[in-house]
Structures are given as C-alpha cells and as structure tokens.
Coordinates of C-alpha atoms in Angstrom, one line a residue:
X5 CA 79.1 108.3 54.1
X6 CA 80.3 108.0 57.7
X7 CA 83.1 105.5 58.2
X8 CA 84.9 106.3 61.5
X9 CA 83.1 109.4 62.6
X10 CA 81.0 110.8 65.5
X11 CA 79.1 113.8 67.3
X12 CA 77.5 116.0 70.0
X13 CA 75.1 118.8 71.3
X14 CA 74.4 122.5 71.4
X15 CA 76.0 125.6 72.8
X16 CA 75.5 129.4 72.7
X17 CA 76.6 132.7 74.1
X18 CA 75.4 135.8 75.9
X19 CA 76.0 138.3 78.7
X20 CA 74.1 139.2 81.8
X21 CA 73.6 142.0 84.3
X22 CA 71.6 142.4 87.4
X23 CA 68.6 144.7 87.9
X24 CA 68.7 147.4 90.5
X25 CA 65.7 145.6 92.0
X26 CA 67.6 142.3 92.4
X27 CA 67.9 141.2 96.0
X28 CA 69.8 138.3 97.6
X29 CA 67.4 136.0 99.3
X30 CA 69.4 132.9 100.4
X31 CA 73.0 131.6 100.5
X32 CA 74.0 128.0 101.1
X33 CA 77.2 126.1 100.7
X34 CA 76.6 122.5 99.5
X35 CA 79.6 120.2 99.1
X36 CA 80.2 117.4 96.6
X37 CA 83.1 114.9 96.4
X38 CA 84.1 112.0 94.3
X39 CA 86.3 108.9 94.8
X40 CA 88.3 109.4 91.6
X41 CA 91.9 110.3 92.2
X42 CA 92.0 113.2 89.7
X43 CA 89.8 115.6 91.7
X44 CA 88.3 115.3 95.1
X45 CA 86.3 117.4 97.7
X46 CA 84.8 119.8 95.2
X47 CA 82.7 122.5 96.7
X48 CA 79.8 124.3 95.0
X49 CA 78.3 127.5 96.5
X50 CA 74.7 128.2 95.8
X51 CA 73.1 131.6 95.9
X52 CA 69.6 132.7 95.0
X53 CA 68.5 136.0 93.6
X54 CA 65.2 137.3 92.3
X55 CA 65.1 139.3 89.1
X56 CA 62.6 141.9 87.9
X57 CA 61.1 142.6 84.6
X58 CA 62.2 144.8 81.7
X59 CA 60.6 148.2 81.6
X60 CA 62.3 149.5 78.4
X61 CA 60.3 151.4 75.8
X62 CA 61.4 151.0 72.2
X63 CA 59.9 150.0 68.9
X64 CA 57.7 147.5 70.8
X65 CA 57.3 147.4 74.5
X66 CA 58.0 143.8 75.6
X67 CA 56.5 143.1 79.0
X68 CA 57.6 140.1 81.1
X69 CA 61.2 140.1 79.9
X70 CA 63.4 139.4 83.0
X71 CA 66.9 140.7 83.2
X72 CA 69.3 137.9 84.2
X73 CA 72.3 138.3 86.5
X74 CA 74.6 136.1 84.3
X75 CA 75.3 135.4 80.6
X76 CA 74.2 132.1 79.0
X77 CA 76.8 129.8 77.4
X78 CA 74.4 126.9 77.1
X79 CA 70.9 126.0 78.5
X80 CA 68.5 123.1 79.1
X81 CA 65.0 122.8 80.8
X82 CA 64.0 120.5 83.6
X83 CA 60.4 119.5 83.4
X84 CA 60.6 117.8 86.8
X85 CA 61.8 121.0 88.5
X86 CA 60.2 123.5 86.2
X87 CA 63.5 125.3 86.0
X88 CA 65.7 126.7 83.2
X89 CA 69.2 125.4 83.7
X90 CA 71.9 127.7 82.3
X91 CA 75.7 127.7 82.5
X92 CA 77.6 131.0 82.5
X93 CA 81.1 132.4 82.3
X94 CA 80.3 136.1 83.2
X95 CA 80.5 137.6 85.7
X96 CA 81.5 134.2 87.1
X97 CA 81.5 130.5 86.3
X98 CA 78.2 129.1 87.4
X99 CA 75.3 126.8 86.8
X100 CA 72.0 128.7 87.5
X101 CA 68.6 127.3 88.2
X102 CA 66.0 129.9 87.0
X103 CA 62.4 129.8 88.1
X104 CA 60.7 131.4 85.0
X105 CA 57.5 132.1 86.9
X106 CA 59.1 134.2 89.7
X107 CA 62.5 135.1 88.3
X108 CA 64.4 133.5 91.2
X109 CA 68.0 132.6 90.1
X110 CA 69.8 130.1 92.2
X111 CA 73.5 129.8 91.2
X112 CA 75.9 126.9 91.8
X113 CA 79.5 128.1 91.6
X114 CA 81.7 126.2 89.1
X115 CA 85.5 126.0 89.5
X116 CA 86.0 125.9 85.7
X117 CA 84.6 127.8 82.7
X118 CA 81.7 125.9 81.2
X119 CA 81.3 125.0 77.6
X120 CA 78.1 123.1 77.6
X121 CA 75.4 121.5 79.7
X122 CA 73.0 118.5 79.6
X123 CA 70.5 117.1 82.0
X124 CA 69.4 113.6 82.9
X125 CA 66.1 112.2 81.5
X126 CA 64.5 112.7 84.9
X127 CA 65.6 116.3 85.0
X128 CA 67.2 116.1 88.4
X129 CA 70.9 115.9 87.5
X130 CA 73.1 118.0 85.2
X131 CA 76.5 117.5 83.7
X132 CA 78.6 120.5 82.7
X133 CA 81.4 120.4 80.1
X134 CA 84.7 122.2 80.5
X135 CA 88.2 122.1 78.9
X136 CA 89.4 118.6 80.0
X137 CA 86.7 118.2 82.6
X138 CA 83.1 117.6 83.5
X139 CA 81.1 118.7 86.6
X140 CA 78.2 116.7 87.9
X141 CA 75.5 118.8 89.7
X142 CA 72.5 117.7 91.8
X143 CA 69.8 120.0 90.6
X144 CA 67.5 119.2 93.5
X145 CA 70.0 120.3 96.2
X146 CA 71.8 122.8 93.9
X147 CA 75.2 121.3 94.8
X148 CA 78.2 119.9 93.0
X149 CA 78.5 116.1 93.2
X150 CA 81.7 115.4 91.3
X151 CA 84.3 117.0 89.2
X152 CA 86.4 114.9 86.9
X153 CA 89.3 116.5 85.0
X154 CA 90.7 113.5 83.1
X155 CA 89.1 113.9 79.6
X156 CA 92.1 115.1 77.6
X157 CA 89.9 117.2 75.4
X158 CA 87.8 120.4 75.4
X159 CA 84.1 119.4 75.6
X160 CA 82.0 120.7 72.8
X161 CA 78.7 119.1 73.6
X162 CA 77.1 116.7 76.0
X163 CA 74.3 114.2 76.6
X164 CA 73.5 112.4 79.8
X165 CA 71.6 109.1 80.4
X166 CA 69.6 107.8 83.3
X167 CA 72.4 105.6 84.6
X168 CA 74.9 108.5 85.1
X169 CA 76.8 108.0 81.8
X170 CA 77.7 111.2 80.1
X171 CA 78.6 111.3 76.4
X172 CA 80.9 114.1 75.1
X173 CA 82.3 115.2 71.8
X174 CA 85.4 117.3 71.5
X175 CA 85.7 120.9 70.2
X176 CA 88.4 119.8 67.7
X177 CA 89.8 116.6 66.3
X178 CA 93.1 116.7 68.2
X179 CA 94.2 113.2 69.4
X180 CA 91.7 111.5 67.0
X181 CA 88.8 113.5 68.5
X182 CA 86.8 110.5 69.7
X183 CA 83.4 110.6 71.4
X184 CA 84.0 109.8 75.0
X185 CA 81.8 108.2 77.7
X186 CA 82.2 109.4 81.3
X187 CA 80.9 107.3 84.1
X188 CA 79.9 109.9 86.6
X189 CA 79.7 107.4 89.4
X190 CA 83.4 106.4 89.1
X191 CA 85.1 108.9 86.8
X192 CA 86.1 106.3 84.3
X193 CA 86.5 107.8 80.8
X194 CA 86.4 105.6 77.7
X195 CA 86.9 106.6 74.1
X196 CA 84.9 105.1 71.3
X197 CA 86.9 103.2 68.7
X198 CA 84.4 103.7 65.9
X199 CA 83.2 107.3 66.6
X200 CA 86.3 109.3 66.0
X201 CA 87.0 112.7 64.2
X202 CA 84.0 114.0 66.0
X203 CA 85.2 117.6 66.5
X204 CA 82.2 120.0 67.0
X205 CA 79.6 117.3 66.3
X206 CA 76.1 117.6 67.9
X207 CA 74.4 114.8 69.7
X208 CA 71.0 113.8 70.9
X209 CA 70.3 110.8 73.2
X210 CA 67.2 108.8 72.4
X211 CA 66.7 106.7 75.6
X212 CA 63.8 104.6 74.3
X213 CA 65.9 103.5 71.4
X214 CA 69.1 103.2 73.4
X215 CA 70.8 105.3 70.7
X216 CA 72.7 108.5 70.0
X217 CA 71.8 110.5 67.0
X218 CA 74.6 112.6 65.6
X219 CA 75.0 115.5 63.2
X220 CA 78.1 114.2 61.5
X221 CA 80.1 117.2 60.4
X222 CA 82.9 115.0 59.3
X223 CA 80.9 113.6 56.4
X224 CA 80.8 115.2 53.0
X225 CA 78.1 116.3 52.7
X226 CA 77.2 116.7 56.3
X227 CA 75.0 113.8 57.4
X228 CA 72.9 112.3 60.2
X229 CA 74.2 109.2 61.9
X230 CA 73.3 106.8 64.6
X231 CA 75.3 105.1 67.4
X232 CA 74.5 102.2 69.7
X233 CA 74.2 103.6 73.3
X234 CA 73.4 100.3 74.8
X235 CA 77.1 99.6 75.1
X236 CA 79.9 101.7 76.6
X237 CA 81.5 103.4 74.8
X238 CA 78.9 103.8 72.1
X239 CA 79.6 102.2 68.7
X240 CA 78.8 103.7 65.3
X241 CA 75.9 101.9 63.6
X242 CA 75.1 103.6 60.3
X243 CA 74.3 107.0 58.6
X244 CA 71.1 108.2 57.0
X245 CA 70.1 106.8 53.6
X246 CA 70.6 110.2 51.9
X247 CA 73.6 111.9 50.4
X248 CA 73.0 115.7 50.5
X249 CA 69.4 115.2 49.3
X250 CA 67.9 117.2 52.2
X251 CA 69.1 120.3 54.1
X252 CA 70.1 119.4 57.6
X253 CA 72.0 122.6 58.3
X254 CA 75.3 122.0 56.7
X255 CA 78.7 122.6 58.3
X256 CA 77.4 125.6 60.2
X257 CA 74.3 123.9 61.5
X258 CA 73.6 124.5 65.2
X259 CA 72.2 121.1 66.1
X260 CA 69.4 118.6 65.9
X261 CA 66.5 118.1 68.4
X262 CA 64.5 115.0 69.3
X263 CA 60.8 114.9 70.1
X264 CA 60.0 113.9 73.6
X265 CA 58.9 110.5 72.5
X266 CA 62.1 110.0 70.5
X267 CA 60.0 109.5 67.3
X268 CA 61.3 112.4 65.2
X269 CA 64.4 114.5 64.7
X270 CA 64.2 118.1 63.7
X271 CA 67.4 119.5 62.2
X272 CA 69.0 123.0 61.8
X273 CA 68.1 122.8 58.1
X274 CA 64.4 122.9 58.9
X275 CA 63.9 119.3 58.0
X276 CA 62.1 116.5 60.0
X277 CA 63.2 112.9 60.0
X278 CA 61.5 109.8 61.5
X279 CA 63.5 107.5 63.9
X280 CA 63.2 103.7 64.2
X281 CA 64.9 100.7 65.6
X282 CA 65.6 99.2 62.2
X283 CA 68.0 100.7 59.6
X284 CA 65.6 100.5 56.7
X285 CA 63.1 102.7 58.6
X286 CA 65.5 105.0 60.5
X287 CA 66.3 108.6 59.7
X288 CA 63.8 108.8 56.9
X289 CA 62.9 112.3 55.6
X290 CA 59.3 113.3 56.5
X291 CA 58.9 117.0 55.6
X292 CA 60.3 120.5 55.9
X293 CA 58.8 123.5 57.8
X294 CA 55.6 124.5 56.0
X295 CA 57.0 128.0 55.3
X296 CA 60.5 126.8 54.4
X297 CA 61.9 129.3 51.9
X298 CA 64.5 126.8 50.5
X299 CA 67.2 129.4 51.3
X300 CA 70.3 127.6 52.8
X301 CA 71.1 130.6 54.9
X302 CA 67.8 130.2 56.7
X303 CA 68.5 127.9 59.7
X304 CA 67.2 126.9 63.1
X305 CA 69.4 128.1 65.9
X306 CA 67.5 126.1 68.6
X307 CA 64.3 124.1 69.1
X308 CA 62.3 122.3 71.7
X309 CA 59.3 119.9 71.5
X310 CA 56.3 119.5 73.8
X311 CA 54.5 116.2 73.6
X312 CA 51.6 117.7 75.6
X313 CA 51.2 120.7 73.3
X314 CA 51.9 118.7 70.2
X315 CA 54.2 121.5 68.9
X316 CA 57.8 122.6 68.3
X317 CA 59.0 126.0 69.3
X318 CA 62.1 127.2 67.4
X319 CA 64.5 130.1 66.9
X320 CA 64.6 130.8 63.1
X321 CA 67.5 132.8 61.6
X322 CA 66.1 134.0 58.3
X323 CA 69.3 135.6 57.3
X324 CA 70.9 136.5 54.0
X325 CA 74.6 135.5 54.1
X326 CA 76.8 138.6 54.4
X327 CA 73.9 141.0 54.5
X328 CA 71.7 140.8 57.6
X329 CA 69.9 138.5 60.0
X330 CA 66.2 138.4 60.8
X331 CA 65.5 136.4 63.9
X332 CA 62.1 135.0 64.7
X333 CA 60.5 132.9 67.5
X334 CA 58.1 130.5 65.8
X335 CA 55.8 127.6 66.9
X336 CA 54.8 124.7 64.6
X337 CA 52.5 121.8 65.0
X338 CA 54.2 118.5 65.3
X339 CA 54.8 116.5 63.3
X340 CA 53.0 118.4 60.5
X341 CA 55.3 121.4 60.9
X342 CA 52.5 123.9 60.2
X343 CA 53.2 127.4 61.6
X344 CA 50.9 128.4 64.4
X345 CA 52.6 131.5 65.9
X346 CA 55.4 133.9 64.9
X347 CA 57.2 136.8 66.6
X348 CA 59.8 138.9 64.8
X349 CA 62.6 140.0 67.2
X350 CA 63.4 143.0 65.0
X351 CA 60.4 144.7 66.5
X352 CA 61.5 144.0 70.1
X353 CA 63.5 146.4 72.3
X354 CA 64.2 145.1 75.8
X355 CA 66.6 147.9 77.2
X356 CA 66.1 150.8 74.8
X357 CA 69.8 150.5 73.8
X358 CA 69.2 150.4 70.0
X359 CA 71.1 147.1 69.9
X360 CA 69.5 144.1 68.1
X361 CA 67.8 141.5 70.2
X362 CA 69.5 138.2 69.5
X363 CA 67.9 134.9 70.6
X364 CA 69.9 132.1 72.1
X365 CA 67.7 129.3 73.4
X366 CA 63.9 128.5 73.5
X367 CA 62.0 126.0 75.6
X368 CA 58.5 124.8 76.5
X369 CA 57.5 124.3 80.2
X370 CA 56.5 120.8 81.3
X371 CA 52.9 120.9 80.2
X372 CA 53.5 123.0 77.0
X373 CA 51.4 125.9 78.2
X374 CA 54.4 128.4 78.3
X375 CA 57.3 129.1 76.1
X376 CA 60.6 130.7 77.3
X377 CA 63.2 132.4 75.2
X378 CA 66.7 133.4 76.4
X379 CA 67.6 136.6 74.5
X380 CA 70.6 138.9 74.4
X381 CA 70.6 142.6 73.8
X382 CA 73.9 144.4 74.0
X383 CA 75.7 143.2 77.1
X384 CA 72.5 142.0 78.8
X385 CA 70.7 138.7 78.8
X386 CA 66.9 138.4 79.3
X387 CA 64.3 135.7 79.9
X388 CA 61.1 136.2 77.9
X389 CA 57.9 134.3 78.5
X390 CA 55.6 134.2 75.5

C-alpha cells in the first residue's frame, strides 16, 4: 500500500563507435538561453553523420544493422519527426537524432552527462535528465533551449507534458526523494508533498487522463500507483487494488509502458492492466503475455505500442537467475497479447566479435510498419530494423 510514495521512467546503457564509411555532412551551432538565474546562454552544437550497415558474418548474418557513433544511455521515438532520440555519454555527452531510414545521426552537444530522456506528446521537444539538472532541446532545430541546474537531485527518470512541464524522479531517496515538477518555461522547480521516497521509480504520463502512472518500488510488494497530473506538483491519488497478486516486475523491474491511447499499461512483469478515470475501474489486471512462463526471472526490458499496427513490440529477457540470459525481440497483438513474431538474439552476430548481442530499447515507427531495436555488442552499439 502506497502512503507517501512516488515514481519515474526508463534508462539503459551501451557504447558506440563509428564506421569507417561514416562521413560528416553538416555542422551547425544553434544557441539556446533561459531567463532563470541558475544557468543562462547555453549553447548546443549540432553535427550530422551518416552511418553504414553491419557486414559481419557470424552464426547468423544480420543485414540492415547500422553501427552508431555513440553509446545509448536512454532513448525515445518521435513519431512527428520519424527520428530515434538517444542520449549518450561516450565518446561525448550528446542528444542524437537518428534517421532510421538513412542512418543519418545529428548530434546536439550536452554540457552535462545525461541520465535519461523524455519527449513531449507532439514529439518536437525533449528534456534530458542529469545530476542536479535538466536540459530542454528543440528537436526540430536540433538546438538547446534551456538548461536548469537547480534540482538538488540526480534525475533517474523523466516525463514531459504538452505545456512544458517535466516530471522527474530521483535516483535515490536522499532529501526525501520527492517527485519534482520542472517548468521548462521559467525554471521553477516544485517538489510533491505526497509523492516522496520515489528513488528509482518509473513513470508514464497519460495525457488524456491527466495522470501519472508509477511503478512504486517503495511499496512492499512493489505496486502500481496513480498521481493527479492536472495540478503542479502532482499529488498521489491511489495504488492498484492488488497486493502482490500479479507480477509487475518486482524491485528489479525496468519499467511500465502505456498504449498510445492511454487505455492500457504493460509492465515489466509481462502483465497488462486497464486504465480508467475512476478508482474502481483503474489499474485492473487484464492478462499476461500468451506465452508467459510464470518464471519471475523472465521480464520485459523495454516495450513500445503502435495504435496503427495494434501491437506491442518488446524486449524479453528470458533469463535464469545466476545462470544465463536469453534475449528475444517479440511482437504481440494488443490488447490480446498473442505472440505474432519472435527473434532470438542468441543467433545474431553483428560484428563477429563473439560477444553476446544485448538489446537496450525497441520502438515502432509512426505507422507501425517498422520496428527498430538498439542493440549492444561488445563496445559497439547498433540500430536494427526488423
């Protein structure tokens, strides 16, 4: 049961390297500034490169896997721009707009190391989390708009609404660890009084419901909860009607993901819940993945939903604790959760290194006709279209 608790969204890691065929095509220097006294006149430098495809031969030849120039700490997808949005820490701190069709990679230099990223509902603005700060980026112009370094916490996860309000949860529960709202127009930061002890919580914003859904890791057992996002800062409303009855991913769960119409929540524990405006109908269990093995060590690492395709695409970690991991890219019908496609990553070899291919993030394009996976093998990061 959640009393004074809260949440936030997903992160990941990887490394990147450039292909020998990569060529620099453009360089621009956009500038962004803010009126807040904490940080002013921030400059973001944007560069564009074009990446090639993997030509490795291994257990399975995987065509169409593009080698990226940077690692991936966190990622999102802009339907409006048809771009993958990634944030990276190696070889530099940057937000990168990746055209998955051509491989073009346009980078916006960040002055701080990123921890997470979220994009606005219209897909045209991003907010990047850092230690004690957030950076606002205009994705249409590939330029920094504002940098605010007055959060007094390391950002674990983020969400961003259409009015320019970002919601952030902290990495730890130091100084109460409250969920914070950041007005990206003014830099004003406010802490929730009822969403505290929110360290390492995941969050999803449901704009049509004016709500935040949370993976409440402070509850025992771990639970789902809801907050009122119609007010600033958001206020806790209630938790789910269950008490450990369904697997939502546990303390090691990597997140929760909303359908594009805000009607359903898919959790790291392979379980689907219905959303609603009223408490008696909200967060009600619907079903688990059709091929759920009821093994608590099998979890979803990332997921995305396409309303147009009527499907979920997921990264499934079918691991045995302390023994091994078996990663798979799977697609399910929504909301029935019947499997329609599966690819085992253990059969893939992107660079012939012998290292395992480790998935990080997976997305649909805007019309649901393409799926994109960000994969790591050794010290290199790839974009796979499948």
